[in-house]
Amino acid sequence: MDHTTDPYAPFPPGFVWGVATSSFQIEGAASEDGKGASIWDRFCRQPGAIADGSNGDVACDHVHRWAEDLDLMAGLGVDAYRFSVSWPRVRPSGSGAWNAKGLDFYERLVDGLLARGVQPWMTLNHWDLPDALQATGGWEDRDTVHRFVEYALGVNERLGDRVTAITTHNEPWVMATLGHETGHFAPGVKSRASAMQVAHHLLLSHGLALQALRFEGSRAKLGIVLNLAPVQPATPSEADHTAARLEDGRLLRWYMDPLFGRGYPIDVLVHLGADAPRMAPRDLDDIATLMDFLGVNYYSRNVVSATGSWDVHSSGNPVTEMGWEVYPEGLTELLLRLQRDYALPPIYVTESGAAFADQLQGGRVHDADRTLYVSAHIAAIGEALRQGVRVDGYMVWSLLDNFEWASGYAKRFGIVHVDYETQKRTLKDSALWYRDFLQRRRASRRHREAIAMGA
Ligand code: FCB
């Protein structure tokens, strides 16, 4: 086969194709079997915090339906499943006693994945901090850094020998900025100084956890997941350029620069003034601990106007139910930029996906818009590979429709539809497309290998 016309050619044989979820968004069983409350359990109870007034008490009932859900993903033929561990399920107060039943659940999950030939990609912190730790200051308090390292070691002791990868945090920007500056997400704090201190502690705990896991001889790949995007000025005006540069600093460089040994970006530190975080002399060295991979979550680009007046519809591109512009070329652009500016380990695109207004009709969901979104973003990764960026994997957000944080259950990101009344799962057309895509890829690889062997 001519490689220039083979759409799968840029993806190397070992490329990891997966699906992703997170604990709070799918598990349910919120206070079962000794699980403690998380900051999201509390936040959901605040009037007005969640658009549809919902919570994570039942969600996709995954704690009881995990085997069925693993069968679903095995049927899709994915290589990997990215899930997260709920810290308060395994250590209810964040310190003190561990909950054996919680650890048992994740052990069943990991063993179930391995039995089905699916790589377990485990995230330690996808936002559901034990509420008891919030009571003592949460991520703003430096002690939480040490509690996180203990948590990482405890989970590693049970599962570290079987998981393919361990991600410390999912999207520290979201926890810091949406959780502590705008207050749109748990714990709902509104202080820029708190947000920056939280961001610093998240980064520090990541670095210290990596060191501790390596000291324990962890064989899993270790890394972090960041939400990143190209940031572009809405107009060529100087004011928009300045605003975009600052936003790039706050979203991307604030995390990438210290992780890759450059310390915090000076322009952002100057901008923050007294809101810059307090830190100890060794912190920046610890944050820069080498990673085995970098996880990148990509949904859209950021267009910034100094007056906040950019209209997402003005580009003429489709816009998802979240109000996010569909902009796959931004993923290529982002990957090229990361490659240009940083000495990267292999990148995995650990999330990418879209919410659309799906209709379940006659047992089918014809979500052509989502299939288009997913295939265009896969192609965008292919383009980055062609241009020399090392990307080793891609995971669709999400396997299942689930609790979309402050948007509740109204926004559906799954390639599998969930009927929240009956908990019935239905493969949407996008899931069928992904399954067929993975099958065709394998077939085309076998075909190429056969040709190479002269068969
Ligand atoms: C990301 C989150 C994930 C999901 C998607 C839509 O920011 O990591 O949990 O909510 O957005």
Short mmCIF file of C-alpha atoms and ligand atoms in Angstrom, two decimals:
data_model
loop_
_atom_site.label_atom_id
_atom_site.label_comp_id
_atom_site.label_asym_id
_atom_site.label_seq_id
_atom_site.Cartn_x
_atom_site.Cartn_y
_atom_site.Cartn_z
CA MET A 1 0.00 0.00 0.00
CA ASP A 2 1.18 3.50 -0.82
CA HIS A 3 1.91 5.16 2.52
CA THR A 4 1.10 8.62 1.27
CA THR A 5 -2.53 7.64 0.64
CA ASP A 6 -2.94 5.45 3.72
CA PRO A 7 -4.70 7.61 6.33
CA TYR A 8 -3.33 5.37 9.10
CA ALA A 9 0.27 5.55 7.95
CA PRO A 10 1.44 8.27 10.35
CA PHE A 11 0.32 6.28 13.39
CA PRO A 12 3.08 3.88 14.46
CA PRO A 13 2.18 0.26 15.33
CA GLY A 14 2.50 0.77 19.08
CA PHE A 15 0.24 3.84 19.11
CA VAL A 16 -2.19 3.52 22.04
CA TRP A 17 -5.90 4.01 21.26
CA GLY A 18 -8.12 4.47 24.27
CA VAL A 19 -11.16 5.88 25.98
CA ALA A 20 -11.30 7.97 29.16
CA THR A 21 -13.57 8.62 32.15
CA SER A 22 -13.14 9.86 35.72
CA SER A 23 -14.27 8.57 39.09
CA PHE A 24 -16.70 11.27 40.23
CA GLN A 25 -18.29 11.54 36.80
CA ILE A 26 -19.29 7.87 36.46
CA GLU A 27 -18.94 5.89 39.68
CA GLY A 28 -21.93 6.76 41.87
CA ALA A 29 -22.01 4.73 45.12
CA ALA A 30 -21.14 8.05 46.72
CA SER A 31 -21.35 6.91 50.32
CA GLU A 32 -21.24 3.16 49.93
CA ASP A 33 -18.74 0.71 51.38
CA GLY A 34 -16.95 3.26 53.50
CA LYS A 35 -16.36 5.93 50.85
CA GLY A 36 -15.81 9.41 52.32
CA ALA A 37 -17.26 12.60 50.87
CA SER A 38 -15.33 14.54 48.26
CA ILE A 39 -15.37 18.29 47.66
CA TRP A 40 -17.64 17.59 44.67
CA ASP A 41 -20.17 15.76 46.87
CA ARG A 42 -20.38 18.91 48.98
CA PHE A 43 -20.29 21.37 46.06
CA CYS A 44 -23.23 19.64 44.34
CA ARG A 45 -25.33 20.40 47.40
CA GLN A 46 -24.80 24.14 47.07
CA PRO A 47 -27.92 25.67 45.53
CA GLY A 48 -27.20 26.87 42.01
CA ALA A 49 -23.78 25.22 41.75
CA ILE A 50 -24.85 22.55 39.22
CA ALA A 51 -26.96 23.63 36.23
CA ASP A 52 -29.56 20.85 36.60
CA GLY A 53 -29.30 20.58 40.40
CA SER A 54 -27.90 17.07 40.08
CA ASN A 55 -25.05 15.29 41.89
CA GLY A 56 -22.78 12.27 41.65
CA ASP A 57 -24.70 9.99 44.00
CA VAL A 58 -25.59 7.51 41.27
CA ALA A 59 -24.03 8.92 38.07
CA CYS A 60 -23.50 5.95 35.69
CA ASP A 61 -23.61 3.49 38.59
CA HIS A 62 -20.23 2.29 37.38
CA VAL A 63 -19.22 0.90 40.79
CA HIS A 64 -21.90 -1.75 40.29
CA ARG A 65 -21.68 -2.02 36.52
CA TRP A 66 -17.92 -1.94 36.02
CA ALA A 67 -17.78 -5.42 34.48
CA GLU A 68 -20.39 -4.51 31.86
CA ASP A 69 -18.51 -1.28 31.13
CA LEU A 70 -15.22 -3.14 30.70
CA ASP A 71 -16.95 -5.55 28.32
CA LEU A 72 -18.16 -2.57 26.32
CA MET A 73 -14.68 -1.16 25.90
CA ALA A 74 -13.21 -4.56 25.12
CA GLY A 75 -15.87 -4.85 22.40
CA LEU A 76 -14.69 -1.55 20.94
CA GLY A 77 -11.20 -3.00 20.69
CA VAL A 78 -9.42 -0.19 22.52
CA ASP A 79 -5.87 -0.66 23.77
CA ALA A 80 -6.22 1.44 26.91
CA TYR A 81 -8.70 2.75 29.47
CA ARG A 82 -7.93 5.96 31.31
CA PHE A 83 -9.83 6.05 34.61
CA SER A 84 -9.28 7.81 37.91
CA VAL A 85 -9.20 6.64 41.49
CA SER A 86 -11.47 8.43 43.94
CA TRP A 87 -9.17 9.44 46.77
CA PRO A 88 -12.02 9.49 49.37
CA ARG A 89 -13.09 5.98 48.28
CA VAL A 90 -9.70 4.54 49.18
CA ARG A 91 -8.78 6.87 52.07
CA PRO A 92 -12.03 8.47 53.24
CA SER A 93 -10.55 11.37 55.22
CA GLY A 94 -7.52 11.89 53.02
CA SER A 95 -5.30 10.90 55.93
CA GLY A 96 -5.55 8.21 58.59
CA ALA A 97 -7.31 4.93 57.90
CA TRP A 98 -7.45 3.34 54.45
CA ASN A 99 -10.65 1.77 53.13
CA ALA A 100 -9.95 -1.80 52.07
CA LYS A 101 -13.23 -2.07 50.15
CA GLY A 102 -12.33 0.97 48.08
CA LEU A 103 -8.93 -0.44 47.18
CA ASP A 104 -10.58 -3.79 46.38
CA PHE A 105 -12.86 -2.07 43.88
CA TYR A 106 -9.94 -0.60 41.92
CA GLU A 107 -8.10 -3.90 42.09
CA ARG A 108 -11.08 -5.66 40.51
CA LEU A 109 -11.20 -2.95 37.88
CA VAL A 110 -7.50 -3.18 37.03
CA ASP A 111 -7.52 -6.99 36.97
CA GLY A 112 -10.68 -6.88 34.86
CA LEU A 113 -8.95 -4.63 32.35
CA LEU A 114 -5.90 -6.87 32.18
CA ALA A 115 -8.09 -9.93 31.72
CA ARG A 116 -9.66 -8.19 28.71
CA GLY A 117 -6.33 -7.14 27.25
CA VAL A 118 -6.86 -3.43 27.99
CA GLN A 119 -4.04 -1.33 29.49
CA PRO A 120 -5.00 0.40 32.77
CA TRP A 121 -4.10 4.12 32.69
CA MET A 122 -4.70 5.37 36.19
CA THR A 123 -5.15 8.99 37.24
CA LEU A 124 -4.76 9.70 40.95
CA ASN A 125 -6.49 13.08 41.14
CA HIS A 126 -9.31 13.94 38.79
CA TRP A 127 -10.60 16.67 41.14
CA ASP A 128 -12.45 14.71 43.86
CA LEU A 129 -10.34 15.72 46.87
CA PRO A 130 -11.53 14.25 50.22
CA ASP A 131 -13.79 16.84 51.79
CA ALA A 132 -12.07 16.32 55.15
CA LEU A 133 -8.87 17.74 53.62
CA GLN A 134 -10.75 20.79 52.34
CA ALA A 135 -11.76 21.45 55.93
CA THR A 136 -8.08 21.88 56.81
CA GLY A 137 -7.32 24.14 53.85
CA GLY A 138 -7.44 21.77 50.86
CA TRP A 139 -4.91 22.33 48.09
CA GLU A 140 -4.13 25.78 49.45
CA ASP A 141 -2.52 24.12 52.46
CA ARG A 142 0.99 22.73 51.97
CA ASP A 143 0.15 19.70 54.14
CA THR A 144 -2.17 18.44 51.41
CA VAL A 145 0.93 18.00 49.23
CA HIS A 146 2.24 15.42 51.69
CA ARG A 147 -1.14 13.74 52.04
CA PHE A 148 -1.18 13.36 48.24
CA VAL A 149 2.23 11.71 48.22
CA GLU A 150 1.02 9.23 50.88
CA TYR A 151 -2.09 8.57 48.79
CA ALA A 152 0.01 7.99 45.66
CA LEU A 153 2.20 5.52 47.53
CA GLY A 154 -0.76 3.70 49.07
CA VAL A 155 -2.47 3.19 45.72
CA ASN A 156 0.83 2.25 44.11
CA GLU A 157 1.47 -0.39 46.75
CA ARG A 158 -1.75 -2.14 45.75
CA LEU A 159 -1.86 -1.51 41.99
CA GLY A 160 1.50 -0.17 40.86
CA ASP A 161 2.66 -3.55 39.61
CA ARG A 162 -0.24 -3.83 37.17
CA VAL A 163 -1.07 -0.39 35.79
CA THR A 164 0.59 0.80 32.59
CA ALA A 165 0.67 4.45 33.58
CA ILE A 166 0.06 6.65 36.58
CA THR A 167 -1.02 10.23 36.09
CA THR A 168 -0.72 12.40 39.17
CA HIS A 169 -3.22 15.17 38.38
CA ASN A 170 -5.80 15.85 35.73
CA GLU A 171 -5.82 19.49 34.61
CA PRO A 172 -4.33 21.48 37.50
CA TRP A 173 -5.42 24.69 35.71
CA VAL A 174 -9.06 23.68 36.15
CA MET A 175 -8.69 22.86 39.85
CA ALA A 176 -6.81 26.10 40.48
CA THR A 177 -8.65 28.55 38.24
CA LEU A 178 -12.20 27.22 38.05
CA GLY A 179 -12.09 25.77 41.57
CA HIS A 180 -10.42 28.68 43.37
CA GLU A 181 -10.47 31.82 41.22
CA THR A 182 -13.84 31.92 39.43
CA GLY A 183 -15.45 29.47 41.88
CA HIS A 184 -17.42 27.73 39.14
CA PHE A 185 -16.11 24.33 40.24
CA ALA A 186 -15.54 22.72 43.64
CA PRO A 187 -14.56 23.88 46.17
CA GLY A 188 -16.03 27.17 44.88
CA VAL A 189 -13.38 29.55 46.26
CA LYS A 190 -13.06 32.97 44.59
CA SER A 191 -9.57 34.29 45.16
CA ARG A 192 -6.76 34.62 42.65
CA ALA A 193 -4.12 34.34 45.37
CA SER A 194 -5.66 31.04 46.54
CA ALA A 195 -5.80 29.77 42.96
CA MET A 196 -2.11 30.41 42.37
CA GLN A 197 -1.13 28.81 45.68
CA VAL A 198 -3.25 25.78 44.74
CA ALA A 199 -1.59 25.56 41.32
CA HIS A 200 1.81 25.61 42.98
CA HIS A 201 0.89 22.89 45.48
CA LEU A 202 -0.57 20.70 42.74
CA LEU A 203 2.65 20.97 40.73
CA LEU A 204 4.80 20.37 43.79
CA SER A 205 2.78 17.33 44.87
CA HIS A 206 3.11 15.97 41.33
CA GLY A 207 6.90 16.23 41.45
CA LEU A 208 7.20 14.79 44.95
CA ALA A 209 4.82 11.93 44.12
CA LEU A 210 6.91 11.06 41.06
CA GLN A 211 10.06 10.96 43.17
CA ALA A 212 8.38 8.80 45.82
CA LEU A 213 6.95 6.39 43.22
CA ARG A 214 10.31 6.05 41.52
CA PHE A 215 11.97 5.47 44.89
CA GLU A 216 9.52 2.60 45.39
CA GLY A 217 10.66 1.17 42.06
CA SER A 218 7.42 1.87 40.20
CA ARG A 219 7.39 0.26 36.77
CA ALA A 220 4.44 2.31 35.52
CA LYS A 221 5.01 5.24 33.19
CA LEU A 222 4.63 8.42 35.26
CA GLY A 223 3.27 11.77 34.13
CA ILE A 224 0.71 14.55 34.46
CA VAL A 225 -2.25 15.64 32.33
CA LEU A 226 -2.65 19.30 31.37
CA ASN A 227 -5.50 21.03 29.56
CA LEU A 228 -3.79 23.05 26.87
CA ALA A 229 -4.80 25.08 23.84
CA PRO A 230 -3.32 27.51 21.40
CA VAL A 231 -4.26 30.99 22.58
CA GLN A 232 -4.92 33.48 19.80
CA PRO A 233 -5.77 37.20 19.84
CA ALA A 234 -9.27 37.96 18.52
CA THR A 235 -7.98 40.88 16.41
CA PRO A 236 -4.52 42.13 15.44
CA SER A 237 -4.86 44.97 17.97
CA GLU A 238 -2.07 45.39 20.49
CA ALA A 239 -4.51 45.11 23.38
CA ASP A 240 -5.73 41.70 22.15
CA HIS A 241 -2.16 40.51 21.64
CA THR A 242 -1.23 41.51 25.17
CA ALA A 243 -4.31 39.79 26.60
CA ALA A 244 -3.63 36.62 24.58
CA ARG A 245 0.00 36.52 25.67
CA LEU A 246 -1.01 36.74 29.33
CA GLU A 247 -3.65 34.04 28.89
CA ASP A 248 -1.07 31.80 27.21
CA GLY A 249 1.11 32.42 30.25
CA ARG A 250 -1.61 31.53 32.71
CA LEU A 251 -2.94 28.48 30.85
CA LEU A 252 0.12 26.90 29.28
CA ARG A 253 3.45 28.40 30.37
CA TRP A 254 2.51 28.54 34.06
CA TYR A 255 2.42 24.72 34.02
CA MET A 256 4.76 23.74 31.19
CA ASP A 257 7.64 26.05 32.14
CA PRO A 258 8.18 24.80 35.72
CA LEU A 259 7.52 21.15 34.73
CA PHE A 260 10.31 21.48 32.20
CA GLY A 261 12.78 23.19 34.49
CA ARG A 262 12.31 26.84 33.64
CA GLY A 263 10.51 28.09 36.72
CA TYR A 264 7.39 30.23 36.54
CA PRO A 265 7.04 32.66 33.61
CA ILE A 266 8.24 36.10 34.66
CA ASP A 267 5.51 38.01 32.82
CA VAL A 268 2.82 36.12 34.74
CA LEU A 269 4.63 36.55 38.07
CA VAL A 270 4.84 40.31 37.44
CA HIS A 271 1.17 40.41 36.50
CA LEU A 272 0.17 38.51 39.66
CA GLY A 273 2.16 40.72 42.00
CA ALA A 274 1.12 39.93 45.57
CA ASP A 275 -1.07 37.04 44.35
CA ALA A 276 2.00 35.03 43.27
CA PRO A 277 2.40 31.81 45.29
CA ARG A 278 4.62 31.37 48.31
CA MET A 279 7.22 28.67 47.79
CA ALA A 280 10.19 27.00 49.41
CA PRO A 281 13.67 27.16 47.81
CA ARG A 282 13.70 23.56 46.52
CA ASP A 283 10.16 23.53 45.13
CA LEU A 284 11.01 24.37 41.54
CA ASP A 285 13.59 21.57 41.39
CA ASP A 286 11.03 19.11 42.72
CA ILE A 287 8.38 20.24 40.24
CA ALA A 288 10.82 19.66 37.38
CA THR A 289 11.23 15.94 38.19
CA LEU A 290 11.53 14.11 34.86
CA MET A 291 8.33 12.59 33.50
CA ASP A 292 7.89 9.53 31.31
CA PHE A 293 5.02 11.11 29.38
CA LEU A 294 2.98 14.27 29.13
CA GLY A 295 -0.80 13.98 28.87
CA VAL A 296 -2.53 16.69 26.86
CA ASN A 297 -6.27 17.29 26.92
CA TYR A 298 -7.53 19.29 23.95
CA TYR A 299 -11.04 20.48 23.17
CA SER A 300 -10.75 23.82 21.37
CA ARG A 301 -8.57 26.89 20.88
CA ASN A 302 -8.78 29.96 23.12
CA VAL A 303 -9.50 33.20 21.32
CA VAL A 304 -8.83 36.15 23.57
CA SER A 305 -10.05 39.70 23.25
CA ALA A 306 -9.05 42.41 25.70
CA THR A 307 -12.70 43.42 26.02
CA GLY A 308 -13.97 39.84 26.25
CA SER A 309 -16.13 40.41 23.19
CA TRP A 310 -15.18 37.53 20.84
CA ASP A 311 -18.20 35.68 19.51
CA VAL A 312 -17.54 31.95 19.16
CA HIS A 313 -19.89 31.82 16.15
CA SER A 314 -17.97 34.46 14.23
CA SER A 315 -15.44 31.95 12.85
CA GLY A 316 -18.15 30.00 11.06
CA ASN A 317 -16.89 26.74 12.57
CA PRO A 318 -19.33 24.36 14.27
CA VAL A 319 -19.82 24.95 17.99
CA THR A 320 -20.52 22.12 20.46
CA GLU A 321 -23.22 22.02 23.14
CA MET A 322 -20.63 23.37 25.59
CA GLY A 323 -20.28 26.46 23.40
CA TRP A 324 -16.79 25.33 22.36
CA GLU A 325 -15.64 25.92 18.79
CA VAL A 326 -14.71 22.83 16.79
CA TYR A 327 -11.12 23.61 15.79
CA PRO A 328 -9.08 20.45 15.11
CA GLU A 329 -6.21 22.34 13.45
CA GLY A 330 -5.57 23.87 16.87
CA LEU A 331 -4.47 20.45 18.11
CA THR A 332 -1.81 20.16 15.41
CA GLU A 333 -0.72 23.71 16.15
CA LEU A 334 -0.55 23.04 19.88
CA LEU A 335 1.49 19.84 19.47
CA LEU A 336 3.96 21.58 17.14
CA ARG A 337 4.34 24.44 19.56
CA LEU A 338 4.98 22.13 22.53
CA GLN A 339 7.59 20.29 20.48
CA ARG A 340 9.23 23.55 19.46
CA ASP A 341 9.34 25.09 22.95
CA TYR A 342 10.01 22.17 25.32
CA ALA A 343 12.22 19.08 25.62
CA LEU A 344 9.27 16.72 25.68
CA PRO A 345 8.80 13.12 26.72
CA PRO A 346 6.28 11.23 24.53
CA ILE A 347 2.90 12.97 24.45
CA TYR A 348 -0.42 11.20 24.87
CA VAL A 349 -3.58 13.06 23.95
CA THR A 350 -5.40 11.91 27.07
CA GLU A 351 -8.74 13.61 26.31
CA SER A 352 -10.51 15.01 23.29
CA GLY A 353 -14.20 14.84 22.52
CA ALA A 354 -17.43 16.78 22.26
CA ALA A 355 -20.90 17.23 23.73
CA PHE A 356 -23.73 17.34 21.23
CA ALA A 357 -27.52 17.21 21.57
CA ASP A 358 -27.87 13.47 20.97
CA GLN A 359 -31.19 11.79 20.26
CA LEU A 360 -31.72 8.16 21.14
CA GLN A 361 -34.18 6.85 18.52
CA GLY A 362 -35.01 3.24 17.87
CA GLY A 363 -31.98 2.08 19.80
CA ARG A 364 -29.54 4.23 17.79
CA VAL A 365 -27.83 7.57 18.30
CA HIS A 366 -26.83 9.08 14.97
CA ASP A 367 -24.14 11.41 16.28
CA ALA A 368 -22.44 12.21 12.99
CA ASP A 369 -21.22 15.49 14.50
CA ARG A 370 -19.27 13.62 17.18
CA THR A 371 -17.81 11.12 14.71
CA LEU A 372 -16.66 14.06 12.61
CA TYR A 373 -15.16 15.70 15.68
CA VAL A 374 -13.27 12.57 16.73
CA SER A 375 -12.02 11.69 13.26
CA ALA A 376 -10.89 15.26 12.58
CA HIS A 377 -8.93 15.36 15.82
CA ILE A 378 -7.32 12.01 15.08
CA ALA A 379 -6.34 13.39 11.68
CA ALA A 380 -4.94 16.49 13.42
CA ILE A 381 -2.70 14.22 15.50
CA GLY A 382 -1.70 12.39 12.32
CA GLU A 383 -0.63 15.71 10.85
CA ALA A 384 1.52 16.49 13.92
CA LEU A 385 3.09 13.03 13.64
CA ARG A 386 3.87 13.71 9.98
CA GLN A 387 5.57 16.91 11.06
CA GLY A 388 7.75 15.05 13.53
CA VAL A 389 6.00 15.38 16.90
CA ARG A 390 6.16 12.26 19.04
CA VAL A 391 2.61 11.41 20.07
CA ASP A 392 2.15 7.88 21.40
CA GLY A 393 -1.56 7.70 22.09
CA TYR A 394 -5.05 9.17 21.94
CA MET A 395 -8.03 8.67 24.25
CA VAL A 396 -11.57 9.75 23.47
CA TRP A 397 -13.41 11.74 26.10
CA SER A 398 -15.55 9.94 26.99
CA LEU A 399 -16.49 6.28 26.98
CA LEU A 400 -19.84 7.08 28.63
CA ASP A 401 -22.20 9.99 28.91
CA ASN A 402 -21.58 11.19 32.45
CA PHE A 403 -21.79 13.92 35.09
CA GLU A 404 -20.30 16.93 33.32
CA TRP A 405 -19.38 18.89 36.46
CA ALA A 406 -21.22 22.22 36.78
CA SER A 407 -23.30 21.32 33.68
CA GLY A 408 -24.69 18.21 35.37
CA TYR A 409 -26.07 15.44 33.15
CA ALA A 410 -27.40 17.73 30.43
CA LYS A 411 -24.18 17.66 28.41
CA ARG A 412 -23.42 14.31 26.86
CA PHE A 413 -19.80 13.57 25.90
CA GLY A 414 -20.02 9.77 25.62
CA ILE A 415 -19.50 7.64 22.56
CA VAL A 416 -21.80 5.36 24.54
CA HIS A 417 -25.23 6.70 25.47
CA VAL A 418 -26.41 6.27 29.06
CA ASP A 419 -30.10 6.25 29.93
CA TYR A 420 -29.94 7.60 33.48
CA GLU A 421 -33.37 6.14 34.35
CA THR A 422 -32.48 2.56 33.49
CA GLN A 423 -28.65 2.79 33.28
CA LYS A 424 -28.88 1.12 29.88
CA ARG A 425 -25.81 1.67 27.71
CA THR A 426 -26.21 2.07 23.93
CA LEU A 427 -23.29 2.40 21.52
CA LYS A 428 -23.69 5.64 19.57
CA ASP A 429 -22.70 5.72 15.91
CA SER A 430 -19.43 7.39 16.99
CA ALA A 431 -18.56 4.32 19.10
CA LEU A 432 -19.32 2.04 16.14
CA TRP A 433 -17.14 4.26 13.96
CA TYR A 434 -14.27 4.13 16.49
CA ARG A 435 -14.58 0.34 16.74
CA ASP A 436 -14.50 -0.03 12.94
CA PHE A 437 -11.64 2.47 12.65
CA LEU A 438 -9.56 0.44 15.09
CA GLN A 439 -10.42 -2.78 13.28
CA ARG A 440 -9.49 -1.35 9.87
CA ARG A 441 -6.24 -0.06 11.29
CA ARG A 442 -5.30 -3.47 12.61
CA ALA A 443 -6.26 -5.11 9.34
CA SER A 444 -4.22 -2.61 7.33
CA ARG A 445 -1.25 -3.15 9.63
CA ARG A 446 -1.48 -6.92 9.24
CA HIS A 447 -1.70 -6.40 5.48
CA ARG A 448 1.42 -4.23 5.48
CA GLU A 449 3.30 -6.69 7.67
CA ALA A 450 2.35 -9.52 5.34
CA ILE A 451 3.65 -7.54 2.35
CA ALA A 452 6.85 -6.72 4.21
CA MET A 453 7.38 -10.40 4.92
CA GLY A 454 6.91 -11.17 1.24
CA ALA A 455 3.71 -13.14 1.76
C1 FCB B 1 -12.13 18.11 30.93
C2 FCB B 1 -12.22 17.20 32.13
C3 FCB B 1 -13.15 16.04 31.96
C4 FCB B 1 -14.41 16.43 31.19
C5 FCB B 1 -14.05 17.19 29.93
C6 FCB B 1 -15.24 17.58 29.10
O1 FCB B 1 -11.74 19.37 31.35
O2 FCB B 1 -10.94 16.67 32.44
O3 FCB B 1 -13.45 15.53 33.23
O4 FCB B 1 -15.27 17.08 31.99
O5 FCB B 1 -13.32 18.32 30.25
#
